[in-house]
Each structure stands twice: as structure tokens, then as C-alpha cells.
Coordinates of C-alpha atoms in Angstrom, one line a residue:
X1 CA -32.7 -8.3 -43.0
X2 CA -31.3 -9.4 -39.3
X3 CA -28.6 -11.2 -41.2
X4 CA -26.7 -8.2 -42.6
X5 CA -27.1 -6.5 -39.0
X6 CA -25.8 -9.4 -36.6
X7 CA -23.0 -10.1 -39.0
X8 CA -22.4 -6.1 -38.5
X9 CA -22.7 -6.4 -34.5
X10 CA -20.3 -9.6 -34.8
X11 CA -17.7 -7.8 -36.9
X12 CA -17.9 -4.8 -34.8
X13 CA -17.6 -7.3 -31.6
X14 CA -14.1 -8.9 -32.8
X15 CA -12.8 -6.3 -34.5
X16 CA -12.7 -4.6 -30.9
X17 CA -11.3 -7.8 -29.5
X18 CA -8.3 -7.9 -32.1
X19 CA -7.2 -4.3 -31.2
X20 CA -4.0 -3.6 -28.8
X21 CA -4.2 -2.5 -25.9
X22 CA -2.9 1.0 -26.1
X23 CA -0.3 0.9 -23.0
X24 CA 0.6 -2.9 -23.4
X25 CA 4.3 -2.7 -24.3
X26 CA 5.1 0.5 -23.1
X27 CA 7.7 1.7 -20.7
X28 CA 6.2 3.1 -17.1
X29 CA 7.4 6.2 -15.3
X30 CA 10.3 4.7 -13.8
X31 CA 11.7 3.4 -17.2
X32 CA 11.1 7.0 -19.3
X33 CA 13.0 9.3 -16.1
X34 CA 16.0 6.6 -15.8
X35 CA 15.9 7.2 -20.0
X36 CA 16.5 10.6 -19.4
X37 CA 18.4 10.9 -16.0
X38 CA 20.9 7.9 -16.0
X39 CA 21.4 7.1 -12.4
X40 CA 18.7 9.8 -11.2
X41 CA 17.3 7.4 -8.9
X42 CA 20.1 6.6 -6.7
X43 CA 21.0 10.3 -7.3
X44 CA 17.5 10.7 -5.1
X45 CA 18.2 8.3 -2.6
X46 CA 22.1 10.0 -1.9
X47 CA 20.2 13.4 -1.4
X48 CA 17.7 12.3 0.4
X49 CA 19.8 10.6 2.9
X50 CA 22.6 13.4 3.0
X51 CA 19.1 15.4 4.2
X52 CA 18.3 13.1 6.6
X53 CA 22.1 13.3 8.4
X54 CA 21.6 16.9 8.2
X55 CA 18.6 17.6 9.7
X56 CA 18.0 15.0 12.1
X57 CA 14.0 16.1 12.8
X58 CA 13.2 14.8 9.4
X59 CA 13.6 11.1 10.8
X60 CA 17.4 10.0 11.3
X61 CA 20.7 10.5 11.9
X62 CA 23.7 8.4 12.3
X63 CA 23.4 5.7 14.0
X64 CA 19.6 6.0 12.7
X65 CA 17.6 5.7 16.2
X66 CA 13.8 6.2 15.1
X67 CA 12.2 9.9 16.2
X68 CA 9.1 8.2 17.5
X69 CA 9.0 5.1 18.7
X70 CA 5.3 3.2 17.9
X71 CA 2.8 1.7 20.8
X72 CA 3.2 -1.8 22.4
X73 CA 0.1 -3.7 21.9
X74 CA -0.9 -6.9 23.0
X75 CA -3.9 -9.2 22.1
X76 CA -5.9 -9.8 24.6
X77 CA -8.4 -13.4 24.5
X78 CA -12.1 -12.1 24.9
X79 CA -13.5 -15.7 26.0
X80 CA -16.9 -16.6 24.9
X81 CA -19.6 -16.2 27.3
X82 CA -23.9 -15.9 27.5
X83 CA -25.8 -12.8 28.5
X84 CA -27.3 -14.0 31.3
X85 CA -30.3 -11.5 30.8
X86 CA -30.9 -11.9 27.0
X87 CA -30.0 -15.2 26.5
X88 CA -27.2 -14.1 24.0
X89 CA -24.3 -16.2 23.1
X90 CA -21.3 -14.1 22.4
X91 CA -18.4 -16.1 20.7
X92 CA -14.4 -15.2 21.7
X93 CA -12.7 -12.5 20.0
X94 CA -9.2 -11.4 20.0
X95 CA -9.1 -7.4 21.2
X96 CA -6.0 -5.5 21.7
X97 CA -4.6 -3.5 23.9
X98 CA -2.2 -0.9 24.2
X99 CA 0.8 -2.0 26.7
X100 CA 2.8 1.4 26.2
X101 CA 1.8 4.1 24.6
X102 CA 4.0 5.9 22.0
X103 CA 6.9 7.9 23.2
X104 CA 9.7 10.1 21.7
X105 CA 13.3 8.2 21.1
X106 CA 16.0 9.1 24.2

């Protein structure tokens, strides 16, 4: 009697195993919209950087100078030293600092 039902789990088991996967060789999103817009993708990238030169508040313009430029940071050597109260042993550590903070593009 367990023969007939382990030979039914074991069939079940690899049966499942020899299956496809149902994506395997199918195209992604990127494939199917240049399908059915040829050259839609560049199409994108013109526009969006025809936007860009016309309004200049959405990131660039020509010469593309950066909106916002980011914060300077520097790492700064924490060096290892013991609580003289506790008896702790602290180990060295990099932290970081910030130099310059962030500042809108002359």
C-alpha cells in the first residue's frame, strides 16, 4: 500500500521538475516596446533632452552645469581609545564629515 503512494509523490515530484519555466525564453519589456515602436527608445532620450535645453529647472542646459551641486565630505579617523571610567575599549572607526554643505550652481 505505501508503494503505490510514494511512487505517486515521486512522479508528482519530477514531473514538476521537468516543466518550463513559464517566462524562460521570453522577450522583457524593453524587447516587446522596441517590437512595436522601432527606435522609440532613442525617440525618448531626443525628447527628453530637447526638455532639458528648454527648461533649464528640470536639471541642465547647454553647457550642462548641474542645478545643485552635492556636499563635500571627508572621512575623518576616530582613533581607538579606553573609557577611562568603565573600562571600555572602543576600537577606531572611520566617521564623516561634511566639509561644505550643498549649494545651488553659479
Amino acid at each position: 500500500m505505501k508503494s503505490p503512494i510514494i511512487f505517486a509523490v515521486l512522479l508528482a515530484v519530477l514531473t514538476g521538475c521537468s516543466s518550463n519555466e513559464p517566462f524562460r525564453d521570453r522577450p522583457d519589456m524593453d524587447e516587446i516596446y522596441e517590437a512595436i515602436n522601432p527606435g522609440g527608445a532613442q525617440d525618448t532620450v531626443r525628447l527628453l533632452r530637447e526638455g532639458l535645453r528648454a527648461r533649464p529647472e528640470l536639471g541642465s542646459t547647454e553647457p550642462y552645469y548641474p542645478i545643485r551641486n552635492p556636499d563635500v565630505v571627508a572621512p575623518v579617523w576616530i582613533v581607538p581609545y579606553a573609557d577611562k571610567r568603565t573600562g571600555v575599549k572602543h576600537g577606531g572607526r572611520w566617521d564623516y564629515i561634511v566639509v561644505e554643505e550643498a549649494d545651488w550652481a553659479d
